[in-house]
């Protein structure tokens, strides 16, 4: 297979973890006889510094012409001024809109070797395997916003809106994924209070009844779901929810395995290239110190192979190599629990060494 992969290293630790993932993809190409071409483009804070735009047109054009995109991280305290004209995160929101990436997939799966790294007891967390589908381009983050008045009467607002079409497409994608797993789908909303959630619940129920009657389907309110993730996470298979709730719940769920450094994500649309990234931030405080864990980005590369290039065997090879690294006791500082640890490049090399066809 020939594939054009765009790299968006971004800020902080982004460049060093993307470099390790690129090395893995290059070896996959060699092992399995593929031809992967890579190009690096700007996004985020570094792009603001160099061209005044967190997502320049050249990056948009390159991404649209690609088969898949691998992102490092964006942002940092350097660009945190709330009065700034633009911020690094604006680049992320814009690339999602430009590419029509309406679904964020975040797998929450524990490696057996790291169960004891979780803040939860083994008997609660062991066996957890959840796939979240978060609607990514609608809801409150993209709603009308503004301010009025001044002094103590100043008021700010941001509206939440969802259309039937937006709900239908994310629910369908999640239901199809459920069929490939344990055939269970949970929809999360706040229909007891919010009108957009009432539309969400009605639309989701219709889609499931008409198109996926074979999938076991249930509905949970978002506040209840926040509690269930802590006391019975094993009860869930595929979870679908809106943008705001998904943002919060997936960050909560990301702590179940004990480290953000182990979790990848994918952002997908109906067609065109997908965007793959680790869920952690840019961590500028450890950038360039060989402390960053590259495994989430390497696992994001596996998701890239599986979802954008349909290379399941190759994706499995990466995931198996990561599991073997952990089984051999190798850890970066964030998952070492105070014990012996290795650096970013050494961890990348360890995965490379265990990568076999």
Coordinates of C-alpha atoms in Angstrom, one line a residue:
X1 CA 0.0 0.0 0.0
X2 CA 1.1 3.6 -0.8
X3 CA 0.0 6.1 1.8
X4 CA 0.6 9.8 2.4
X5 CA 0.8 10.6 6.1
X6 CA 0.9 14.1 7.4
X7 CA 2.8 14.7 10.7
X8 CA 1.7 17.6 13.0
X9 CA 4.3 17.6 15.8
X10 CA 3.0 20.8 17.4
X11 CA 4.2 22.1 20.7
X12 CA 6.0 20.9 23.9
X13 CA 6.7 17.2 23.8
X14 CA 4.8 16.8 20.5
X15 CA 7.9 16.7 18.2
X16 CA 9.7 14.0 20.3
X17 CA 6.8 11.6 20.6
X18 CA 5.8 12.0 17.0
X19 CA 9.3 11.2 16.0
X20 CA 9.1 7.8 17.8
X21 CA 5.7 7.0 16.2
X22 CA 7.1 7.8 12.8
X23 CA 10.0 5.4 13.4
X24 CA 7.4 2.7 14.2
X25 CA 5.4 3.4 11.1
X26 CA 8.5 3.3 8.9
X27 CA 9.4 -0.1 10.3
X28 CA 5.9 -1.3 9.7
X29 CA 6.2 -0.2 6.1
X30 CA 9.5 -2.2 5.8
X31 CA 8.2 -5.3 7.5
X32 CA 4.9 -5.5 5.5
X33 CA 6.0 -4.1 2.2
X34 CA 4.2 -0.8 2.2
X35 CA 5.3 2.7 1.0
X36 CA 4.5 5.4 3.5
X37 CA 5.4 9.0 2.6
X38 CA 5.6 11.5 5.4
X39 CA 5.4 15.3 5.4
X40 CA 5.6 17.6 8.5
X41 CA 3.3 20.6 8.9
X42 CA 2.7 23.3 11.5
X43 CA -0.1 23.6 14.0
X44 CA -0.6 25.3 17.4
X45 CA 1.7 27.6 19.3
X46 CA 4.7 27.2 17.1
X47 CA 2.6 28.0 14.1
X48 CA 1.4 31.2 15.8
X49 CA 5.0 32.2 16.5
X50 CA 6.1 31.5 13.0
X51 CA 3.2 32.7 10.9
X52 CA 0.6 34.2 13.2
X53 CA -1.9 31.5 12.6
X54 CA -2.5 28.3 14.6
X55 CA -3.5 26.5 11.5
X56 CA -2.1 27.9 8.3
X57 CA -3.7 27.2 4.9
X58 CA -0.6 25.1 3.9
X59 CA -1.4 22.7 6.7
X60 CA -5.0 22.5 5.8
X61 CA -4.2 21.8 2.2
X62 CA -1.6 19.1 3.1
X63 CA -4.0 17.4 5.5
X64 CA -6.9 17.3 2.9
X65 CA -4.6 15.7 0.4
X66 CA -3.3 13.0 2.8
X67 CA -4.5 9.5 3.7
X68 CA -4.1 10.1 7.5
X69 CA -2.8 12.6 10.0
X70 CA -0.7 12.0 13.1
X71 CA -0.7 14.8 15.7
X72 CA 1.6 15.4 18.7
X73 CA 0.2 18.1 21.0
X74 CA -0.6 21.8 21.0
X75 CA -0.5 24.6 23.5
X76 CA 1.4 25.7 26.5
X77 CA 1.7 28.5 29.1
X78 CA 3.5 30.7 26.5
X79 CA 0.2 31.1 24.7
X80 CA -2.3 31.1 27.6
X81 CA -3.0 34.8 27.6
X82 CA -6.9 35.0 27.6
X83 CA -6.8 38.3 25.8
X84 CA -4.7 37.0 23.0
X85 CA -6.0 37.3 19.5
X86 CA -5.8 33.6 18.9
X87 CA -4.7 30.5 20.8
X88 CA -3.1 27.2 19.8
X89 CA -6.3 25.2 20.5
X90 CA -8.1 27.2 17.8
X91 CA -6.0 25.2 15.3
X92 CA -7.4 21.9 16.6
X93 CA -11.0 23.1 16.4
X94 CA -10.5 24.4 12.9
X95 CA -8.8 21.3 11.5
X96 CA -11.7 19.2 12.8
X97 CA -14.2 21.5 11.1
X98 CA -12.1 21.7 7.8
X99 CA -11.9 17.9 7.6
X100 CA -15.4 17.1 8.8
X101 CA -14.1 15.1 11.7
X102 CA -17.3 14.7 13.7
X103 CA -16.4 11.6 15.8
X104 CA -13.7 11.3 18.4
X105 CA -12.9 7.7 19.3
X106 CA -11.1 7.1 22.6
X107 CA -10.4 3.6 23.7
X108 CA -10.0 3.1 27.5
X109 CA -8.3 -0.3 27.7
X110 CA -6.0 -1.5 30.5
X111 CA -2.9 -3.4 29.8
X112 CA -2.7 -6.3 32.3
X113 CA 0.8 -5.2 33.3
X114 CA -0.4 -1.8 34.4
X115 CA -3.6 -2.7 36.3
X116 CA -1.9 -1.8 39.6
X117 CA -1.0 1.7 38.3
X118 CA -4.7 2.6 38.4
X119 CA -6.0 4.7 41.2
X120 CA -8.9 2.3 41.6
X121 CA -8.7 -1.1 43.2
X122 CA -7.9 -4.1 40.9
X123 CA -11.2 -5.8 41.5
X124 CA -13.0 -2.7 40.2
X125 CA -10.8 -1.8 37.2
X126 CA -9.6 -5.2 35.9
X127 CA -11.2 -6.1 32.6
X128 CA -12.2 -2.6 31.7
X129 CA -12.5 -2.1 27.9
X130 CA -14.6 0.9 26.9
X131 CA -14.7 2.6 23.5
X132 CA -16.0 6.2 23.7
X133 CA -17.6 8.0 20.7
X134 CA -17.7 11.8 21.4
X135 CA -19.5 14.0 18.9
X136 CA -16.8 16.5 17.9
X137 CA -18.1 19.4 15.8
X138 CA -21.4 20.3 17.3
X139 CA -22.8 21.3 20.7
X140 CA -21.8 24.1 23.0
X141 CA -18.2 24.4 21.8
X142 CA -19.4 25.5 18.4
X143 CA -22.5 27.4 19.5
X144 CA -23.2 31.1 19.3
X145 CA -21.4 33.0 22.1
X146 CA -20.9 36.5 23.3
X147 CA -20.9 39.1 26.1
X148 CA -23.0 42.0 27.0
X149 CA -23.2 44.7 29.7
X150 CA -20.3 45.8 31.9
X151 CA -19.2 45.7 35.5
X152 CA -21.3 43.5 37.8
X153 CA -24.0 43.3 35.1
X154 CA -21.6 41.9 32.5
X155 CA -23.1 38.6 31.1
X156 CA -21.5 35.9 29.0
X157 CA -23.3 33.2 27.1
X158 CA -22.6 30.2 24.9
X159 CA -25.4 28.2 23.3
X160 CA -25.7 24.4 22.8
X161 CA -27.4 23.1 19.7
X162 CA -27.6 19.8 17.9
X163 CA -29.4 18.8 14.7
X164 CA -31.0 15.4 14.0
X165 CA -28.4 14.7 11.3
X166 CA -25.5 15.3 13.7
X167 CA -26.9 12.9 16.2
X168 CA -27.8 10.3 13.7
X169 CA -24.3 10.0 12.2
X170 CA -22.4 9.7 15.5
X171 CA -24.9 7.1 16.9
X172 CA -24.7 5.1 13.7
X173 CA -20.9 5.0 13.8
X174 CA -21.0 4.0 17.5
X175 CA -23.6 1.3 16.9
X176 CA -21.6 -0.2 14.0
X177 CA -18.5 -0.3 16.3
X178 CA -20.6 -2.0 19.0
X179 CA -21.5 -4.8 16.6
X180 CA -17.8 -5.5 16.2
X181 CA -17.3 -5.7 19.9
X182 CA -19.6 -6.9 22.7
X183 CA -22.8 -5.6 20.9
X184 CA -23.6 -3.1 23.7
X185 CA -24.1 0.7 23.3
X186 CA -24.8 3.3 26.0
X187 CA -25.9 6.8 25.1
X188 CA -25.2 9.5 27.6
X189 CA -27.2 12.8 27.8
X190 CA -28.8 15.2 30.2
X191 CA -32.4 14.9 28.9
X192 CA -34.0 15.7 32.2
X193 CA -32.7 19.3 32.0
X194 CA -31.4 20.2 28.5
X195 CA -33.5 20.5 25.3
X196 CA -30.6 19.5 23.0
X197 CA -30.3 16.3 25.1
X198 CA -34.0 15.6 24.6
X199 CA -33.5 15.8 20.8
X200 CA -30.4 13.6 21.2
X201 CA -32.3 11.0 23.2
X202 CA -35.3 10.8 20.8
X203 CA -33.1 10.6 17.7
X204 CA -30.7 8.0 19.2
X205 CA -33.6 5.9 20.3
X206 CA -35.2 6.0 16.8
X207 CA -31.9 5.1 15.0
X208 CA -31.3 2.2 17.4
X209 CA -34.8 0.8 17.1
X210 CA -35.0 1.1 13.3
X211 CA -31.4 0.3 12.2
X212 CA -29.8 -1.6 15.1
X213 CA -32.4 -3.6 16.9
X214 CA -29.8 -6.4 17.5
X215 CA -27.6 -4.1 19.6
X216 CA -28.2 -3.9 23.3
X217 CA -29.0 -0.3 24.0
X218 CA -29.4 1.8 27.1
X219 CA -29.3 5.4 28.2
X220 CA -27.5 7.0 31.2
X221 CA -27.6 10.6 32.5
X222 CA -24.2 12.3 32.4
X223 CA -24.0 12.8 36.2
X224 CA -24.8 9.2 36.8
X225 CA -22.2 8.1 34.2
X226 CA -19.5 10.1 35.9
X227 CA -20.2 8.0 39.0
X228 CA -20.5 4.7 37.2
X229 CA -17.1 5.1 35.6
X230 CA -15.6 5.1 39.1
X231 CA -17.5 2.3 40.7
X232 CA -18.4 -0.1 37.8
X233 CA -16.4 0.7 34.6
X234 CA -16.4 -2.9 33.4
X235 CA -20.1 -2.7 32.8
X236 CA -19.7 -0.6 29.7
X237 CA -18.7 -1.5 26.1
X238 CA -19.3 1.4 23.6
X239 CA -20.4 4.8 24.9
X240 CA -21.7 7.6 22.7
X241 CA -22.3 11.2 23.8
X242 CA -22.1 14.8 22.8
X243 CA -19.2 17.2 22.7
X244 CA -19.2 18.7 26.2
X245 CA -20.1 15.5 28.0
X246 CA -17.7 13.5 26.0
X247 CA -14.9 15.9 26.7
X248 CA -15.4 15.6 30.4
X249 CA -16.2 11.9 30.7
X250 CA -13.3 10.8 28.5
X251 CA -10.8 12.8 30.5
X252 CA -12.2 11.2 33.7
X253 CA -12.0 7.7 32.1
X254 CA -8.5 8.4 30.9
X255 CA -7.3 8.2 34.5
X256 CA -8.7 4.7 34.9
X257 CA -5.5 3.1 33.5
X258 CA -3.3 5.3 35.7
X259 CA -1.6 7.4 33.1
X260 CA -2.5 9.7 30.2
X261 CA 0.7 8.6 28.5
X262 CA -0.9 5.3 27.5
X263 CA -4.1 6.4 25.7
X264 CA -4.6 7.2 22.0
X265 CA -7.5 8.7 20.2
X266 CA -8.9 9.1 16.7
X267 CA -11.0 11.7 15.1
X268 CA -13.0 10.5 12.0
X269 CA -15.5 11.8 9.5
X270 CA -17.7 10.1 6.9
X271 CA -14.8 10.1 4.5
X272 CA -11.3 11.6 4.0
X273 CA -8.3 11.4 6.3
X274 CA -8.6 10.7 10.0
X275 CA -6.7 12.6 12.7
X276 CA -4.8 10.5 15.3
X277 CA -3.2 11.7 18.5
X278 CA -2.4 10.9 22.1
X279 CA -4.9 12.3 24.6
X280 CA -2.3 14.0 26.8
X281 CA -1.3 17.6 26.5
X282 CA 2.0 19.2 25.3
X283 CA 3.6 19.0 28.8
X284 CA 6.1 21.8 28.1
X285 CA 7.6 21.3 31.6
X286 CA 9.2 18.0 30.5
X287 CA 9.8 18.8 26.8
X288 CA 13.3 17.9 25.6
X289 CA 14.2 16.0 28.8
X290 CA 13.7 12.4 27.6
X291 CA 10.8 12.1 30.1
X292 CA 7.8 11.9 27.7
X293 CA 6.0 8.6 27.3
X294 CA 5.7 7.9 23.5
X295 CA 3.4 4.9 23.9
X296 CA 0.1 6.7 23.5
X297 CA 1.4 8.3 20.2
X298 CA 2.7 4.9 19.1
X299 CA -0.8 3.4 19.9
X300 CA -2.4 6.3 18.0
X301 CA -0.3 5.2 15.0
X302 CA -1.8 1.7 15.4
X303 CA -5.3 3.3 15.3
X304 CA -4.2 5.2 12.1
X305 CA -3.3 1.9 10.4
X306 CA -6.5 0.2 11.5
X307 CA -9.1 3.0 10.8
X308 CA -7.6 5.0 7.9
X309 CA -5.6 2.4 6.1
X310 CA -7.5 -0.8 7.0
X311 CA -4.2 -2.5 8.0
X312 CA -5.5 -4.6 10.9
X313 CA -2.6 -7.0 11.0
X314 CA -0.1 -4.1 11.1
X315 CA -2.0 -2.4 13.8
X316 CA -2.1 -5.6 15.9
X317 CA 1.7 -5.9 15.5
X318 CA 2.2 -2.5 17.1
X319 CA -0.2 -3.1 19.9
X320 CA 1.5 -6.5 20.6
X321 CA 4.9 -4.9 20.6
X322 CA 3.8 -2.3 23.2
X323 CA 2.3 -5.1 25.3
X324 CA 5.6 -7.0 25.1
X325 CA 7.6 -4.0 26.2
X326 CA 5.4 -3.6 29.3
X327 CA 5.5 -7.4 30.0
X328 CA 9.3 -7.1 30.0
X329 CA 9.1 -4.5 32.7
X330 CA 10.1 -1.4 30.8
X331 CA 8.5 1.8 32.0
X332 CA 8.8 5.5 31.4
X333 CA 8.7 7.7 34.5
X334 CA 5.0 8.4 34.4
X335 CA 4.1 4.7 34.7
X336 CA 7.1 3.5 36.8
X337 CA 5.5 4.2 40.2
X338 CA 8.8 5.5 41.5
X339 CA 10.8 2.6 40.2
X340 CA 13.4 2.3 37.5
X341 CA 12.5 4.0 34.2
X342 CA 13.8 4.7 30.7
X343 CA 13.6 7.7 28.4
X344 CA 11.5 8.6 25.4
X345 CA 13.9 7.4 22.7
X346 CA 14.8 4.2 24.6
X347 CA 11.1 3.3 24.9
X348 CA 10.6 3.9 21.2
X349 CA 13.6 1.7 20.4
X350 CA 12.3 -1.0 22.7
X351 CA 9.0 -1.1 20.8
X352 CA 10.9 -1.1 17.5
X353 CA 12.9 -4.1 18.7
X354 CA 9.8 -6.1 19.5
X355 CA 7.9 -5.2 16.3
X356 CA 7.6 -8.4 14.2
X357 CA 5.4 -9.5 11.4

